[in-house]
Amino acid sequence: MSVRAIRLRLPGRRPRPPADGSMALLDHLHELRRRLFLATLALMAGTAVGFAWFARGIPAIGLPSLGDILTGPYCAVPAESRVTFGDGSGCQLLATGPFSAVELQLKSALIAATVLTAPVWLHQLWAFVAPALHARERRYAIVFGVSGGLLFGAGAGLAYLVIREGLTVLLGFGGDATVAALSPESYFSFLIAMLIIFGVSFELPLLLIMLNLAGVLTGERLATARRYAIFGLVVFAGLVVPGNDPITMGALAAALVLLYEVAVQVTRMHDRRLARRGAAQPARPDDEPSRLRPGTPV
C-alpha cells in the first residue's frame, strides 16, 4: 500500500476540488469538518480573551471589565431592591455553590467570544455555503447576512438597555417583604434568554422581505394584514418575554411593530419597481410571426 493511499486528511487541510467544480458527499463532509474546526478555534481563542477580560478592563480607552458590563443591568436596580454586601458600595451576584464563580466567568467569556469572533465563524459558514450559490444568489446572501447580523445586534442592544428596567419591576414586586440576591446561574440564564429573544425577533423584517423577493408575499398583502399583524406581535411579545414585565414587553412589541412597518414599505417599493420593469417590457403580440425556422426544435 502506498503512502499516498493511507495519508490522513487533517481538519485544517482543504480538500482539492475536482476540475468541474463539483464535490462528492465525502468531500462536503471534509469541508464541513474543516470549517467547524476553524470556527471552534476562533471561539476558543475568543473565550481565552474573554476569560482574561472578565476581571480587568482598559481604563486608558474607557473600557470597563467584562464582568462590569454584563452585570450592569443588575447593578442598575435600586439598592433597596437587592442585597448589597460589604460596605454597600459594590454590586455582586450571590455565589451559591463552589463552582458558581467559575461558571460565571466561563459563561461571560463564551458570550464575549461569540460576539468578538462573529466575523470569523460567520465567514466560515458563508465559505461553506457560497460555492453552491450562483453569483446573484451570493450577492443576496451577503446583503441578508450582513443585515441579519446588524438586526440581531440591534435587538440584543435594545434588550441590554431594557433589562435593567425589567429587573427593577420584577424585583420590586415583593415590596418591603423581599430583597433579591440573584445567583450567577439565574441571572445569566435570564440575560442570555433576553438577548437571544430580542435578537431573533428583530429578524422579522428580513424574513418578510425575503418572502417578498421570493414572490410568496406582496407589500399590499402585508399592508392589508397590518392590524392583525400588530395584534399578533403584541401577543408574541407577551408570550416570549421572561417574567412578562410591562416595560420589556412594551419595548419588544413597539420595536416589532416598527420593524413590520419598515418591511411593508420596503416590499411595496420592490413591488412597484417590478411593476415598472414589467411595463417597460411589453409582451409580444400573439399575431406576431414566429422567428423560429420550420423544423427548429423548441
PDB file of C-alpha atoms in Angstrom:
ATOM      1  CA  MET A   1       0.000   0.000   0.000  1.00  0.00           C
ATOM      2  CA  SER A   2       1.427   3.358  -0.983  1.00  0.00           C
ATOM      3  CA  VAL A   3       1.973   6.217   1.410  1.00  0.00           C
ATOM      4  CA  ARG A   4      -0.365   8.390  -0.635  1.00  0.00           C
ATOM      5  CA  ALA A   5      -3.197   5.908  -0.187  1.00  0.00           C
ATOM      6  CA  ILE A   6      -3.038   5.967   3.607  1.00  0.00           C
ATOM      7  CA  ARG A   7      -2.407   9.687   4.002  1.00  0.00           C
ATOM      8  CA  LEU A   8      -4.841  11.167   6.530  1.00  0.00           C
ATOM      9  CA  ARG A   9      -6.833  14.282   5.800  1.00  0.00           C
ATOM     10  CA  LEU A  10      -6.225  16.800   8.566  1.00  0.00           C
ATOM     11  CA  PRO A  11      -9.111  19.012   9.790  1.00  0.00           C
ATOM     12  CA  GLY A  12      -7.372  22.163   8.603  1.00  0.00           C
ATOM     13  CA  ARG A  13      -6.434  20.781   5.195  1.00  0.00           C
ATOM     14  CA  ARG A  14      -8.622  21.967   2.311  1.00  0.00           C
ATOM     15  CA  PRO A  15      -9.843  19.120   0.098  1.00  0.00           C
ATOM     16  CA  ARG A  16      -8.838  19.567  -3.528  1.00  0.00           C
ATOM     17  CA  PRO A  17     -11.977  20.212  -5.621  1.00  0.00           C
ATOM     18  CA  PRO A  18     -12.490  18.347  -8.893  1.00  0.00           C
ATOM     19  CA  ALA A  19     -11.812  20.084 -12.178  1.00  0.00           C
ATOM     20  CA  ASP A  20     -15.538  20.525 -12.940  1.00  0.00           C
ATOM     21  CA  GLY A  21     -16.172  22.282  -9.603  1.00  0.00           C
ATOM     22  CA  SER A  22     -18.407  19.560  -8.209  1.00  0.00           C
ATOM     23  CA  MET A  23     -17.802  17.863  -4.876  1.00  0.00           C
ATOM     24  CA  ALA A  24     -18.650  14.399  -3.663  1.00  0.00           C
ATOM     25  CA  LEU A  25     -20.545  13.829  -0.418  1.00  0.00           C
ATOM     26  CA  LEU A  26     -17.359  12.812   1.388  1.00  0.00           C
ATOM     27  CA  ASP A  27     -15.638  15.992   0.221  1.00  0.00           C
ATOM     28  CA  HIS A  28     -18.557  18.044   1.557  1.00  0.00           C
ATOM     29  CA  LEU A  29     -18.195  16.343   4.920  1.00  0.00           C
ATOM     30  CA  HIS A  30     -14.447  17.035   4.967  1.00  0.00           C
ATOM     31  CA  GLU A  31     -15.093  20.683   4.078  1.00  0.00           C
ATOM     32  CA  LEU A  32     -17.740  20.955   6.801  1.00  0.00           C
ATOM     33  CA  ARG A  33     -15.346  19.441   9.330  1.00  0.00           C
ATOM     34  CA  ARG A  34     -12.659  21.913   8.296  1.00  0.00           C
ATOM     35  CA  ARG A  35     -14.974  24.903   8.640  1.00  0.00           C
ATOM     36  CA  LEU A  36     -16.208  23.735  12.048  1.00  0.00           C
ATOM     37  CA  PHE A  37     -12.625  23.182  13.161  1.00  0.00           C
ATOM     38  CA  LEU A  38     -11.595  26.742  12.242  1.00  0.00           C
ATOM     39  CA  ALA A  39     -14.738  28.243  13.802  1.00  0.00           C
ATOM     40  CA  THR A  40     -14.116  26.280  17.006  1.00  0.00           C
ATOM     41  CA  LEU A  41     -10.525  27.510  17.141  1.00  0.00           C
ATOM     42  CA  ALA A  42     -11.743  31.090  16.816  1.00  0.00           C
ATOM     43  CA  LEU A  43     -14.303  30.584  19.595  1.00  0.00           C
ATOM     44  CA  MET A  44     -11.654  29.045  21.857  1.00  0.00           C
ATOM     45  CA  ALA A  45      -9.324  31.993  21.258  1.00  0.00           C
ATOM     46  CA  GLY A  46     -12.155  34.430  21.908  1.00  0.00           C
ATOM     47  CA  THR A  47     -13.064  32.575  25.112  1.00  0.00           C
ATOM     48  CA  ALA A  48      -9.481  32.936  26.336  1.00  0.00           C
ATOM     49  CA  VAL A  49      -9.633  36.675  25.627  1.00  0.00           C
ATOM     50  CA  GLY A  50     -12.991  36.966  27.387  1.00  0.00           C
ATOM     51  CA  PHE A  51     -11.705  34.993  30.366  1.00  0.00           C
ATOM     52  CA  ALA A  52      -8.820  37.459  30.773  1.00  0.00           C
ATOM     53  CA  TRP A  53     -11.081  40.453  30.101  1.00  0.00           C
ATOM     54  CA  PHE A  54     -13.599  39.427  32.775  1.00  0.00           C
ATOM     55  CA  ALA A  55     -11.707  40.882  35.751  1.00  0.00           C
ATOM     56  CA  ARG A  56      -9.898  43.794  34.122  1.00  0.00           C
ATOM     57  CA  GLY A  57     -10.679  46.495  31.599  1.00  0.00           C
ATOM     58  CA  ILE A  58      -8.650  49.087  29.758  1.00  0.00           C
ATOM     59  CA  PRO A  59      -9.049  52.385  31.637  1.00  0.00           C
ATOM     60  CA  ALA A  60      -6.991  54.256  29.027  1.00  0.00           C
ATOM     61  CA  ILE A  61      -9.799  53.930  26.478  1.00  0.00           C
ATOM     62  CA  GLY A  62     -12.629  53.795  28.998  1.00  0.00           C
ATOM     63  CA  LEU A  63     -13.320  50.083  28.509  1.00  0.00           C
ATOM     64  CA  PRO A  64     -14.697  48.521  31.712  1.00  0.00           C
ATOM     65  CA  SER A  65     -14.206  44.899  32.627  1.00  0.00           C
ATOM     66  CA  LEU A  66     -16.443  42.266  31.057  1.00  0.00           C
ATOM     67  CA  GLY A  67     -17.913  41.420  34.453  1.00  0.00           C
ATOM     68  CA  ASP A  68     -18.981  45.035  34.979  1.00  0.00           C
ATOM     69  CA  ILE A  69     -20.571  45.184  31.518  1.00  0.00           C
ATOM     70  CA  LEU A  70     -22.626  42.013  31.904  1.00  0.00           C
ATOM     71  CA  THR A  71     -23.705  42.690  35.482  1.00  0.00           C
ATOM     72  CA  GLY A  72     -24.520  46.311  34.642  1.00  0.00           C
ATOM     73  CA  PRO A  73     -28.293  45.770  34.260  1.00  0.00           C
ATOM     74  CA  TYR A  74     -28.473  44.042  37.666  1.00  0.00           C
ATOM     75  CA  CYS A  75     -26.351  46.713  39.343  1.00  0.00           C
ATOM     76  CA  ALA A  76     -28.645  49.398  37.895  1.00  0.00           C
ATOM     77  CA  VAL A  77     -31.502  48.052  40.025  1.00  0.00           C
ATOM     78  CA  PRO A  78     -32.061  50.326  43.048  1.00  0.00           C
ATOM     79  CA  ALA A  79     -30.056  49.201  46.083  1.00  0.00           C
ATOM     80  CA  GLU A  80     -33.184  48.803  48.219  1.00  0.00           C
ATOM     81  CA  SER A  81     -34.436  46.056  45.863  1.00  0.00           C
ATOM     82  CA  ARG A  82     -31.307  43.888  46.006  1.00  0.00           C
ATOM     83  CA  VAL A  83     -28.838  42.655  48.584  1.00  0.00           C
ATOM     84  CA  THR A  84     -25.616  44.630  48.949  1.00  0.00           C
ATOM     85  CA  PHE A  85     -22.570  43.088  50.581  1.00  0.00           C
ATOM     86  CA  GLY A  86     -19.726  44.688  52.468  1.00  0.00           C
ATOM     87  CA  ASP A  87     -19.996  48.449  52.824  1.00  0.00           C
ATOM     88  CA  GLY A  88     -22.837  48.585  50.299  1.00  0.00           C
ATOM     89  CA  SER A  89     -20.833  50.383  47.615  1.00  0.00           C
ATOM     90  CA  GLY A  90     -20.284  47.302  45.443  1.00  0.00           C
ATOM     91  CA  CYS A  91     -22.556  45.100  43.392  1.00  0.00           C
ATOM     92  CA  GLN A  92     -22.059  41.343  43.334  1.00  0.00           C
ATOM     93  CA  LEU A  93     -24.034  38.273  42.419  1.00  0.00           C
ATOM     94  CA  LEU A  94     -24.515  35.670  45.124  1.00  0.00           C
ATOM     95  CA  ALA A  95     -22.465  32.505  44.542  1.00  0.00           C
ATOM     96  CA  THR A  96     -24.429  29.596  45.975  1.00  0.00           C
ATOM     97  CA  GLY A  97     -22.013  26.803  45.058  1.00  0.00           C
ATOM     98  CA  PRO A  98     -18.273  26.137  44.834  1.00  0.00           C
ATOM     99  CA  PHE A  99     -18.314  26.394  41.038  1.00  0.00           C
ATOM    100  CA  SER A 100     -20.620  29.395  40.705  1.00  0.00           C
ATOM    101  CA  ALA A 101     -17.784  31.888  40.309  1.00  0.00           C
ATOM    102  CA  VAL A 102     -16.041  29.759  37.678  1.00  0.00           C
ATOM    103  CA  GLU A 103     -19.292  29.230  35.770  1.00  0.00           C
ATOM    104  CA  LEU A 104     -19.947  32.973  35.864  1.00  0.00           C
ATOM    105  CA  GLN A 105     -16.558  33.728  34.331  1.00  0.00           C
ATOM    106  CA  LEU A 106     -16.834  30.965  31.730  1.00  0.00           C
ATOM    107  CA  LYS A 107     -20.318  31.992  30.624  1.00  0.00           C
ATOM    108  CA  SER A 108     -19.203  35.607  30.393  1.00  0.00           C
ATOM    109  CA  ALA A 109     -16.178  34.586  28.328  1.00  0.00           C
ATOM    110  CA  LEU A 110     -18.347  32.493  25.984  1.00  0.00           C
ATOM    111  CA  ILE A 111     -20.744  35.394  25.449  1.00  0.00           C
ATOM    112  CA  ALA A 112     -17.849  37.701  24.634  1.00  0.00           C
ATOM    113  CA  ALA A 113     -16.249  35.091  22.357  1.00  0.00           C
ATOM    114  CA  THR A 114     -19.470  34.621  20.385  1.00  0.00           C
ATOM    115  CA  VAL A 115     -19.677  38.372  19.746  1.00  0.00           C
ATOM    116  CA  LEU A 116     -15.978  39.047  19.154  1.00  0.00           C
ATOM    117  CA  THR A 117     -15.440  36.127  16.787  1.00  0.00           C
ATOM    118  CA  ALA A 118     -18.731  36.538  14.912  1.00  0.00           C
ATOM    119  CA  PRO A 119     -16.939  37.731  11.713  1.00  0.00           C
ATOM    120  CA  VAL A 120     -14.796  34.573  11.775  1.00  0.00           C
ATOM    121  CA  TRP A 121     -17.472  31.919  12.290  1.00  0.00           C
ATOM    122  CA  LEU A 122     -19.901  33.737  10.017  1.00  0.00           C
ATOM    123  CA  HIS A 123     -17.203  33.766   7.338  1.00  0.00           C
ATOM    124  CA  GLN A 124     -16.691  30.020   7.795  1.00  0.00           C
ATOM    125  CA  LEU A 125     -20.428  29.448   7.411  1.00  0.00           C
ATOM    126  CA  TRP A 126     -20.510  31.652   4.338  1.00  0.00           C
ATOM    127  CA  ALA A 127     -17.443  29.952   2.824  1.00  0.00           C
ATOM    128  CA  PHE A 128     -19.142  26.565   3.174  1.00  0.00           C
ATOM    129  CA  VAL A 129     -22.429  27.677   1.587  1.00  0.00           C
ATOM    130  CA  ALA A 130     -21.165  30.103  -1.086  1.00  0.00           C
ATOM    131  CA  PRO A 131     -19.798  27.549  -3.618  1.00  0.00           C
ATOM    132  CA  ALA A 132     -23.312  26.148  -4.082  1.00  0.00           C
ATOM    133  CA  LEU A 133     -24.807  29.564  -4.968  1.00  0.00           C
ATOM    134  CA  HIS A 134     -24.972  31.470  -8.221  1.00  0.00           C
ATOM    135  CA  ALA A 135     -23.469  34.946  -8.490  1.00  0.00           C
ATOM    136  CA  ARG A 136     -26.823  36.705  -7.946  1.00  0.00           C
ATOM    137  CA  GLU A 137     -27.661  34.440  -5.007  1.00  0.00           C
ATOM    138  CA  ARG A 138     -24.285  35.210  -3.448  1.00  0.00           C
ATOM    139  CA  ARG A 139     -24.980  38.946  -3.610  1.00  0.00           C
ATOM    140  CA  TYR A 140     -28.353  38.454  -1.946  1.00  0.00           C
ATOM    141  CA  ALA A 141     -26.813  36.169   0.666  1.00  0.00           C
ATOM    142  CA  ILE A 142     -24.143  38.734   1.541  1.00  0.00           C
ATOM    143  CA  VAL A 143     -26.724  41.510   1.921  1.00  0.00           C
ATOM    144  CA  PHE A 144     -29.037  39.358   4.019  1.00  0.00           C
ATOM    145  CA  GLY A 145     -26.156  38.024   6.105  1.00  0.00           C
ATOM    146  CA  VAL A 146     -24.879  41.499   6.955  1.00  0.00           C
ATOM    147  CA  SER A 147     -28.406  42.800   7.547  1.00  0.00           C
ATOM    148  CA  GLY A 148     -29.235  39.817   9.748  1.00  0.00           C
ATOM    149  CA  GLY A 149     -26.141  40.370  11.864  1.00  0.00           C
ATOM    150  CA  LEU A 150     -26.899  44.068  12.287  1.00  0.00           C
ATOM    151  CA  LEU A 151     -30.540  43.379  13.184  1.00  0.00           C
ATOM    152  CA  PHE A 152     -29.543  40.736  15.724  1.00  0.00           C
ATOM    153  CA  GLY A 153     -27.041  43.142  17.282  1.00  0.00           C
ATOM    154  CA  ALA A 154     -29.650  45.900  17.419  1.00  0.00           C
ATOM    155  CA  GLY A 155     -32.102  43.577  19.126  1.00  0.00           C
ATOM    156  CA  ALA A 156     -29.530  42.421  21.657  1.00  0.00           C
ATOM    157  CA  GLY A 157     -28.553  46.046  22.313  1.00  0.00           C
ATOM    158  CA  LEU A 158     -32.161  47.036  22.971  1.00  0.00           C
ATOM    159  CA  ALA A 159     -32.540  44.041  25.284  1.00  0.00           C
ATOM    160  CA  TYR A 160     -29.472  45.123  27.260  1.00  0.00           C
ATOM    161  CA  LEU A 161     -30.955  48.594  27.704  1.00  0.00           C
ATOM    162  CA  VAL A 162     -34.395  47.456  28.859  1.00  0.00           C
ATOM    163  CA  ILE A 163     -33.261  44.552  31.047  1.00  0.00           C
ATOM    164  CA  ARG A 164     -32.389  46.910  33.881  1.00  0.00           C
ATOM    165  CA  GLU A 165     -35.873  48.406  33.819  1.00  0.00           C
ATOM    166  CA  GLY A 166     -37.443  44.973  33.619  1.00  0.00           C
ATOM    167  CA  LEU A 167     -35.384  43.706  36.553  1.00  0.00           C
ATOM    168  CA  THR A 168     -36.361  46.767  38.582  1.00  0.00           C
ATOM    169  CA  VAL A 169     -40.045  45.970  38.026  1.00  0.00           C
ATOM    170  CA  LEU A 170     -39.678  42.228  38.628  1.00  0.00           C
ATOM    171  CA  LEU A 171     -37.546  42.544  41.760  1.00  0.00           C
ATOM    172  CA  GLY A 172     -39.760  45.306  43.135  1.00  0.00           C
ATOM    173  CA  PHE A 173     -42.969  43.252  43.147  1.00  0.00           C
ATOM    174  CA  GLY A 174     -42.222  41.931  46.634  1.00  0.00           C
ATOM    175  CA  GLY A 175     -42.088  45.397  48.118  1.00  0.00           C
ATOM    176  CA  ASP A 176     -40.519  45.575  51.574  1.00  0.00           C
ATOM    177  CA  ALA A 177     -41.226  41.898  52.235  1.00  0.00           C
ATOM    178  CA  THR A 178     -38.446  40.599  49.991  1.00  0.00           C
ATOM    179  CA  VAL A 179     -34.979  41.591  48.824  1.00  0.00           C
ATOM    180  CA  ALA A 180     -33.242  39.986  45.836  1.00  0.00           C
ATOM    181  CA  ALA A 181     -29.849  38.284  45.752  1.00  0.00           C
ATOM    182  CA  LEU A 182     -29.520  36.716  42.315  1.00  0.00           C
ATOM    183  CA  SER A 183     -27.157  33.838  41.672  1.00  0.00           C
ATOM    184  CA  PRO A 184     -24.941  33.801  38.561  1.00  0.00           C
ATOM    185  CA  GLU A 185     -26.935  30.870  37.142  1.00  0.00           C
ATOM    186  CA  SER A 186     -30.346  32.552  37.389  1.00  0.00           C
ATOM    187  CA  TYR A 187     -29.127  35.972  36.300  1.00  0.00           C
ATOM    188  CA  PHE A 188     -27.181  34.789  33.255  1.00  0.00           C
ATOM    189  CA  SER A 189     -29.980  32.461  32.188  1.00  0.00           C
ATOM    190  CA  PHE A 190     -32.314  35.472  32.205  1.00  0.00           C
ATOM    191  CA  LEU A 191     -29.749  37.710  30.475  1.00  0.00           C
ATOM    192  CA  ILE A 192     -28.933  35.247  27.682  1.00  0.00           C
ATOM    193  CA  ALA A 193     -32.609  34.445  27.107  1.00  0.00           C
ATOM    194  CA  MET A 194     -33.446  38.128  26.726  1.00  0.00           C
ATOM    195  CA  LEU A 195     -30.554  38.796  24.341  1.00  0.00           C
ATOM    196  CA  ILE A 196     -31.480  35.836  22.134  1.00  0.00           C
ATOM    197  CA  ILE A 197     -35.230  36.571  22.156  1.00  0.00           C
ATOM    198  CA  PHE A 198     -34.753  40.201  21.151  1.00  0.00           C
ATOM    199  CA  GLY A 199     -32.028  39.391  18.620  1.00  0.00           C
ATOM    200  CA  VAL A 200     -34.017  36.665  16.865  1.00  0.00           C
ATOM    201  CA  SER A 201     -37.250  38.697  16.958  1.00  0.00           C
ATOM    202  CA  PHE A 202     -35.526  41.544  15.137  1.00  0.00           C
ATOM    203  CA  GLU A 203     -35.045  39.227  12.137  1.00  0.00           C
ATOM    204  CA  LEU A 204     -38.785  39.585  11.359  1.00  0.00           C
ATOM    205  CA  PRO A 205     -38.465  42.280   8.640  1.00  0.00           C
ATOM    206  CA  LEU A 206     -35.655  40.356   6.980  1.00  0.00           C
ATOM    207  CA  LEU A 207     -37.841  37.248   6.792  1.00  0.00           C
ATOM    208  CA  LEU A 208     -40.754  39.200   5.311  1.00  0.00           C
ATOM    209  CA  ILE A 209     -38.527  40.863   2.714  1.00  0.00           C
ATOM    210  CA  MET A 210     -37.041  37.500   1.742  1.00  0.00           C
ATOM    211  CA  LEU A 211     -40.558  36.089   1.230  1.00  0.00           C
ATOM    212  CA  ASN A 212     -41.399  39.121  -0.891  1.00  0.00           C
ATOM    213  CA  LEU A 213     -38.319  38.672  -3.071  1.00  0.00           C
ATOM    214  CA  ALA A 214     -39.241  35.009  -3.484  1.00  0.00           C
ATOM    215  CA  GLY A 215     -42.724  36.006  -4.693  1.00  0.00           C
ATOM    216  CA  VAL A 216     -44.570  34.493  -1.729  1.00  0.00           C
ATOM    217  CA  LEU A 217     -45.815  37.758  -0.176  1.00  0.00           C
ATOM    218  CA  THR A 218     -46.628  41.156  -1.633  1.00  0.00           C
ATOM    219  CA  GLY A 219     -46.315  44.516   0.033  1.00  0.00           C
ATOM    220  CA  GLU A 220     -50.020  45.187  -0.438  1.00  0.00           C
ATOM    221  CA  ARG A 221     -50.897  41.955   1.317  1.00  0.00           C
ATOM    222  CA  LEU A 222     -48.656  42.857   4.255  1.00  0.00           C
ATOM    223  CA  ALA A 223     -50.228  46.308   4.445  1.00  0.00           C
ATOM    224  CA  THR A 224     -53.745  44.826   4.403  1.00  0.00           C
ATOM    225  CA  ALA A 225     -52.854  42.488   7.266  1.00  0.00           C
ATOM    226  CA  ARG A 226     -51.308  45.280   9.346  1.00  0.00           C
ATOM    227  CA  ARG A 227     -53.999  45.257  12.070  1.00  0.00           C
ATOM    228  CA  TYR A 228     -53.807  41.514  12.568  1.00  0.00           C
ATOM    229  CA  ALA A 229     -50.014  41.624  12.484  1.00  0.00           C
ATOM    230  CA  ILE A 230     -49.868  44.287  15.208  1.00  0.00           C
ATOM    231  CA  PHE A 231     -52.182  42.259  17.414  1.00  0.00           C
ATOM    232  CA  GLY A 232     -50.133  39.110  16.809  1.00  0.00           C
ATOM    233  CA  LEU A 233     -46.841  40.885  17.530  1.00  0.00           C
ATOM    234  CA  VAL A 234     -48.159  42.243  20.835  1.00  0.00           C
ATOM    235  CA  VAL A 235     -49.339  38.767  21.840  1.00  0.00           C
ATOM    236  CA  PHE A 236     -46.000  37.310  20.730  1.00  0.00           C
ATOM    237  CA  ALA A 237     -44.092  39.795  22.896  1.00  0.00           C
ATOM    238  CA  GLY A 238     -46.228  38.879  25.892  1.00  0.00           C
ATOM    239  CA  LEU A 239     -45.599  35.162  25.391  1.00  0.00           C
ATOM    240  CA  VAL A 240     -41.843  35.107  24.803  1.00  0.00           C
ATOM    241  CA  VAL A 241     -40.573  37.696  27.300  1.00  0.00           C
ATOM    242  CA  PRO A 242     -39.478  36.036  30.574  1.00  0.00           C
ATOM    243  CA  GLY A 243     -41.250  37.494  33.579  1.00  0.00           C
ATOM    244  CA  ASN A 244     -43.827  39.355  31.457  1.00  0.00           C
ATOM    245  CA  ASP A 245     -42.969  42.744  32.899  1.00  0.00           C
ATOM    246  CA  PRO A 246     -44.766  45.538  31.023  1.00  0.00           C
ATOM    247  CA  ILE A 247     -41.646  47.566  30.212  1.00  0.00           C
ATOM    248  CA  THR A 248     -39.800  44.757  28.415  1.00  0.00           C
ATOM    249  CA  MET A 249     -42.974  43.544  26.699  1.00  0.00           C
ATOM    250  CA  GLY A 250     -43.818  47.050  25.542  1.00  0.00           C
ATOM    251  CA  ALA A 251     -40.315  47.695  24.221  1.00  0.00           C
ATOM    252  CA  LEU A 252     -40.259  44.454  22.224  1.00  0.00           C
ATOM    253  CA  ALA A 253     -43.797  44.923  20.876  1.00  0.00           C
ATOM    254  CA  ALA A 254     -43.139  48.536  19.830  1.00  0.00           C
ATOM    255  CA  ALA A 255     -39.886  47.585  18.127  1.00  0.00           C
ATOM    256  CA  LEU A 256     -41.508  44.698  16.237  1.00  0.00           C
ATOM    257  CA  VAL A 257     -44.406  46.878  15.067  1.00  0.00           C
ATOM    258  CA  LEU A 258     -41.933  49.472  13.795  1.00  0.00           C
ATOM    259  CA  LEU A 259     -39.878  46.810  12.013  1.00  0.00           C
ATOM    260  CA  TYR A 260     -43.032  45.356  10.462  1.00  0.00           C
ATOM    261  CA  GLU A 261     -43.913  48.761   9.049  1.00  0.00           C
ATOM    262  CA  VAL A 262     -40.389  49.079   7.634  1.00  0.00           C
ATOM    263  CA  ALA A 263     -40.833  45.690   5.945  1.00  0.00           C
ATOM    264  CA  VAL A 264     -44.179  46.833   4.488  1.00  0.00           C
ATOM    265  CA  GLN A 265     -42.649  49.927   2.933  1.00  0.00           C
ATOM    266  CA  VAL A 266     -39.611  48.075   1.564  1.00  0.00           C
ATOM    267  CA  THR A 267     -41.744  45.349  -0.012  1.00  0.00           C
ATOM    268  CA  ARG A 268     -44.069  47.942  -1.540  1.00  0.00           C
ATOM    269  CA  MET A 269     -41.102  49.698  -3.134  1.00  0.00           C
ATOM    270  CA  HIS A 270     -39.873  46.378  -4.503  1.00  0.00           C
ATOM    271  CA  ASP A 271     -43.306  45.540  -5.934  1.00  0.00           C
ATOM    272  CA  ARG A 272     -43.566  48.960  -7.634  1.00  0.00           C
ATOM    273  CA  ARG A 273     -40.111  48.526  -9.139  1.00  0.00           C
ATOM    274  CA  LEU A 274     -41.115  45.128 -10.528  1.00  0.00           C
ATOM    275  CA  ALA A 275     -44.324  46.637 -11.955  1.00  0.00           C
ATOM    276  CA  ARG A 276     -42.397  49.424 -13.713  1.00  0.00           C
ATOM    277  CA  ARG A 277     -39.920  46.909 -15.079  1.00  0.00           C
ATOM    278  CA  GLY A 278     -42.749  44.759 -16.420  1.00  0.00           C
ATOM    279  CA  ALA A 279     -44.459  47.769 -18.034  1.00  0.00           C
ATOM    280  CA  ALA A 280     -41.220  48.753 -19.754  1.00  0.00           C
ATOM    281  CA  GLN A 281     -41.057  45.344 -21.459  1.00  0.00           C
ATOM    282  CA  PRO A 282     -44.350  44.926 -23.385  1.00  0.00           C
ATOM    283  CA  ALA A 283     -45.325  41.412 -24.280  1.00  0.00           C
ATOM    284  CA  ARG A 284     -45.069  40.268 -27.910  1.00  0.00           C
ATOM    285  CA  PRO A 285     -48.434  40.276 -29.707  1.00  0.00           C
ATOM    286  CA  ASP A 286     -49.951  36.890 -30.324  1.00  0.00           C
ATOM    287  CA  ASP A 287     -50.210  37.517 -34.056  1.00  0.00           C
ATOM    288  CA  GLU A 288     -46.502  38.309 -34.428  1.00  0.00           C
ATOM    289  CA  PRO A 289     -44.918  35.706 -36.663  1.00  0.00           C
ATOM    290  CA  SER A 290     -42.561  33.298 -35.033  1.00  0.00           C
ATOM    291  CA  ARG A 291     -38.848  33.831 -35.571  1.00  0.00           C
ATOM    292  CA  LEU A 292     -38.125  30.119 -35.429  1.00  0.00           C
ATOM    293  CA  ARG A 293     -37.460  28.401 -38.685  1.00  0.00           C
ATOM    294  CA  PRO A 294     -39.578  25.422 -39.600  1.00  0.00           C
ATOM    295  CA  GLY A 295     -38.175  22.264 -38.127  1.00  0.00           C
ATOM    296  CA  THR A 296     -36.208  24.099 -35.427  1.00  0.00           C
ATOM    297  CA  PRO A 297     -36.502  22.219 -32.151  1.00  0.00           C
ATOM    298  CA  VAL A 298     -38.229  24.190 -29.404  1.00  0.00           C
TER     299      VAL A 298
END
